[in-house]
């Protein structure tokens, strides 16, 4: 399957530490899912009866492990392309003894159509996606009408997408994109208690960045 020609992320430094690489080598067979052009059997991967939630772009996995630890009956598919972040998340999974996270190291635009069956996800988390602040880069923002059309079929009826951003113009962009779609209903919400504040978010708050949470529910 071809990769997207215009990426919605920056290719960050792939300087992985020896500890992160060791975690990948040791733990990937237990917690990783290799990319393949075939639909995942999520019921086999996650036999529990809880929700299945995908997190897109988990960074270093801080929020991922805390949410999963506090929601042991739910299952989480964490998708990102950043090798140091994958290694760090794997190390934290081992440290905390978490069993309800699986990682896919690939572009979500490739993963969703190739590996995720329609109406198989209960929700999607998208925390602090790159805002691409320059106008010439707005086409690289992940939240577009095309993204909504790709995501909606993968969500169960009544499934949700929860987004957080510390870039106010991007929050307005997100509201505008969703307002033009008949696939979802929702908008700005108060930060939920279940979403932890990460170091990245703290850094933005220290710079007087206003964090906006948005939650949208798929229309039946």
Coordinates of N, CA, C and O in Angstrom, one line a residue, residues 13-82:
X13 N 13.6 13.3 14.9 CA 14.9 12.6 15.0 C 14.6 11.1 15.5 O 13.8 10.9 16.3
X14 N 15.3 10.2 14.8 CA 15.1 8.8 15.1 C 16.3 8.3 16.0 O 16.6 7.1 16.0
X15 N 16.9 9.2 16.7 CA 18.0 8.8 17.5 C 17.5 8.1 18.7 O 17.1 8.7 19.7
X16 N 17.5 6.8 18.6 CA 16.9 6.0 19.7 C 18.0 5.6 20.7 O 19.1 5.3 20.3
X17 N 17.7 5.7 22.0 CA 18.7 5.4 23.0 C 18.9 3.8 23.0 O 18.0 3.1 22.6
X18 N 20.0 3.4 23.6 CA 20.2 2.0 23.8 C 19.1 1.3 24.6 O 18.7 0.2 24.3
X19 N 18.6 2.0 25.6 CA 17.6 1.5 26.4 C 16.3 1.3 25.7 O 15.6 0.3 25.8
X20 N 15.9 2.4 24.8 CA 14.7 2.3 24.0 C 14.8 1.2 23.0 O 13.9 0.4 22.8
X21 N 16.0 1.0 22.4 CA 16.2 0.0 21.4 C 16.1 -1.4 22.1 O 15.5 -2.4 21.5
X22 N 16.7 -1.5 23.2 CA 16.6 -2.8 24.0 C 15.2 -3.2 24.3 O 14.8 -4.3 24.2
X23 N 14.4 -2.1 24.7 CA 13.0 -2.4 25.0 C 12.2 -2.9 23.7 O 11.4 -3.8 23.8
X24 N 12.6 -2.2 22.6 CA 11.9 -2.6 21.3 C 12.3 -4.1 21.0 O 11.4 -4.9 20.7
X25 N 13.6 -4.4 21.1 CA 14.0 -5.8 20.8 C 13.4 -6.8 21.7 O 13.0 -7.9 21.2
X26 N 13.2 -6.5 22.9 CA 12.8 -7.5 23.9 C 11.2 -7.6 23.9 O 10.7 -8.7 24.1
X27 N 10.6 -6.4 23.8 CA 9.1 -6.4 24.1 C 8.2 -6.3 22.8 O 7.0 -6.6 22.9
X28 N 8.8 -6.0 21.7 CA 8.0 -5.9 20.5 C 7.2 -7.2 20.2 O 6.0 -7.1 19.9
X29 N 7.8 -8.3 20.3 CA 7.0 -9.6 20.0 C 5.8 -9.7 20.9 O 4.8 -10.4 20.5
X30 N 5.8 -9.1 22.1 CA 4.7 -9.3 23.0 C 3.6 -8.2 22.9 O 2.4 -8.4 23.1
X31 N 4.1 -7.0 22.5 CA 3.2 -5.8 22.5 C 3.1 -5.1 21.2 O 2.3 -4.1 21.1
X32 N 3.8 -5.5 20.2 CA 3.8 -4.9 18.9 C 2.9 -5.7 17.9 O 2.7 -6.9 18.0
X33 N 2.4 -5.0 16.9 CA 1.7 -5.6 15.8 C 2.3 -5.1 14.5 O 2.4 -3.9 14.2
X34 N 2.8 -6.1 13.7 CA 3.5 -5.8 12.5 C 2.5 -5.3 11.5 O 1.3 -5.8 11.4
X35 N 2.9 -4.3 10.6 CA 1.9 -3.9 9.6 C 1.7 -5.0 8.6 O 2.7 -5.7 8.2
X36 N 0.5 -5.2 8.2 CA 0.2 -6.1 7.1 C -1.1 -5.7 6.5 O -2.0 -5.1 7.1
X37 N -1.2 -6.0 5.2 CA -2.5 -5.6 4.5 C -3.6 -6.6 4.7 O -4.0 -7.3 3.7
X38 N -3.9 -6.8 5.9 CA -5.1 -7.7 6.3 C -5.7 -7.2 7.6 O -5.0 -6.6 8.4
X39 N -7.0 -7.3 7.7 CA -7.7 -6.8 8.8 C -7.4 -7.5 10.1 O -7.2 -8.8 10.1
X40 N -7.2 -6.8 11.1 CA -6.9 -7.4 12.4 C -8.1 -8.0 13.0 O -9.3 -7.5 12.9
X41 N -7.9 -9.1 13.7 CA -9.0 -9.7 14.5 C -8.9 -9.2 15.9 O -8.2 -9.7 16.8
X42 N -9.6 -8.0 16.2 CA -9.4 -7.4 17.4 C -10.0 -8.2 18.6 O -9.5 -8.1 19.7
X43 N -11.0 -9.0 18.3 CA -11.5 -9.9 19.3 C -10.5 -10.9 19.8 O -10.5 -11.3 21.0
X44 N -9.6 -11.3 18.9 CA -8.6 -12.3 19.3 C -7.4 -11.6 20.0 O -6.9 -12.1 20.9
X45 N -7.1 -10.4 19.5 CA -6.0 -9.6 20.2 C -6.4 -9.2 21.6 O -5.6 -9.2 22.5
X46 N -7.6 -8.7 21.7 CA -8.2 -8.2 22.9 C -9.4 -8.9 23.3 O -10.5 -8.6 22.9
X47 N -9.3 -10.1 24.0 CA -10.5 -10.9 24.3 C -11.5 -10.3 25.3 O -12.6 -10.7 25.4
X48 N -11.1 -9.2 26.0 CA -12.0 -8.6 27.0 C -13.1 -8.0 26.3 O -13.1 -7.6 25.1
X49 N -14.2 -7.7 27.1 CA -15.4 -7.2 26.5 C -15.5 -5.7 26.6 O -16.5 -5.0 26.3
X50 N -14.4 -5.0 27.0 CA -14.3 -3.6 27.1 C -14.2 -2.9 25.7 O -14.3 -3.5 24.7
X51 N -14.0 -1.6 25.8 CA -13.9 -0.8 24.5 C -12.6 -1.0 23.9 O -11.6 -1.3 24.5
X52 N -12.5 -0.7 22.6 CA -11.2 -0.7 21.8 C -11.0 0.7 21.3 O -11.9 1.2 20.5
X53 N -10.0 1.3 21.7 CA -9.7 2.7 21.4 C -8.3 2.8 20.7 O -7.3 2.2 21.1
X54 N -8.3 3.6 19.6 CA -7.0 3.8 18.9 C -6.5 5.2 19.3 O -7.2 6.2 19.3
X55 N -5.2 5.2 19.7 CA -4.5 6.5 19.9 C -3.6 6.8 18.7 O -2.7 6.0 18.4
X56 N -3.8 7.9 18.1 CA -3.0 8.3 16.9 C -2.0 9.3 17.3 O -2.3 10.4 17.8
X57 N -0.7 8.9 17.1 CA 0.4 9.8 17.4 C 0.6 9.9 18.9 O 0.3 11.0 19.5
X58 N 1.2 8.9 19.5 CA 1.2 8.9 21.0 C 2.5 9.5 21.5 O 2.7 9.6 22.8
X59 N 3.4 10.0 20.7 CA 4.6 10.7 21.2 C 5.5 9.7 21.9 O 5.9 8.7 21.4
X60 N 5.7 10.1 23.2 CA 6.5 9.2 24.1 C 5.7 8.3 24.9 O 6.1 7.6 25.8
X61 N 4.4 8.3 24.7 CA 3.5 7.4 25.3 C 3.0 7.7 26.8 O 2.5 6.9 27.5
X62 N 3.3 8.9 27.2 CA 3.0 9.3 28.6 C 1.5 9.1 28.9 O 1.1 8.5 29.9
X63 N 0.7 9.8 28.1 CA -0.8 9.7 28.3 C -1.3 8.3 28.0 O -2.2 7.8 28.7
X64 N -0.7 7.6 27.0 CA -1.1 6.3 26.7 C -1.1 5.3 27.8 O -2.1 4.6 28.1
X65 N 0.0 5.3 28.5 CA 0.1 4.3 29.6 C -0.8 4.6 30.8 O -1.3 3.8 31.4
X66 N -0.9 5.9 31.1 CA -1.7 6.4 32.2 C -3.2 6.1 32.0 O -3.9 5.6 32.9
X67 N -3.6 6.4 30.8 CA -5.0 6.1 30.4 C -5.3 4.6 30.5 O -6.3 4.1 31.0
X68 N -4.4 3.8 29.9 CA -4.6 2.4 29.8 C -4.6 1.8 31.2 O -5.3 0.9 31.6
X69 N -3.7 2.3 32.1 CA -3.6 1.8 33.5 C -4.8 2.1 34.2 O -5.3 1.2 35.0
X70 N -5.4 3.2 34.0 CA -6.7 3.6 34.7 C -7.9 3.0 34.1 O -9.0 3.2 34.6
X71 N -7.8 2.4 32.9 CA -8.9 1.8 32.2 C -8.6 0.4 31.8 O -8.5 0.0 30.7
X72 N -8.4 -0.5 32.8 CA -7.9 -1.8 32.6 C -8.9 -2.7 31.8 O -8.4 -3.7 31.2
X73 N -10.1 -2.3 31.7 CA -11.1 -3.1 31.0 C -11.2 -2.7 29.5 O -11.9 -3.4 28.7
X74 N -10.5 -1.6 29.2 CA -10.5 -1.2 27.8 C -9.2 -1.6 27.1 O -8.2 -2.0 27.8
X75 N -9.2 -1.6 25.8 CA -8.0 -2.0 25.0 C -7.6 -0.9 24.1 O -8.4 -0.1 23.6
X76 N -6.3 -0.7 23.9 CA -5.8 0.4 23.2 C -4.8 0.0 22.1 O -3.9 -0.8 22.3
X77 N -5.0 0.5 20.9 CA -4.1 0.4 19.8 C -3.4 1.7 19.6 O -4.0 2.7 19.3
X78 N -2.1 1.7 19.8 CA -1.3 3.0 19.8 C -0.5 3.0 18.5 O 0.3 2.1 18.2
X79 N -0.8 4.0 17.7 CA -0.2 4.1 16.3 C 0.8 5.3 16.2 O 0.3 6.4 16.5
X80 N 2.0 5.1 15.9 CA 3.0 6.2 15.7 C 4.2 5.6 14.9 O 4.4 4.4 14.8
X81 N 4.9 6.6 14.4 CA 6.1 6.2 13.5 C 7.4 6.5 14.2 O 8.5 6.4 13.5
X82 N 7.4 7.0 15.4 CA 8.6 7.6 16.0 C 9.3 6.5 16.8 O 8.9 6.1 17.9

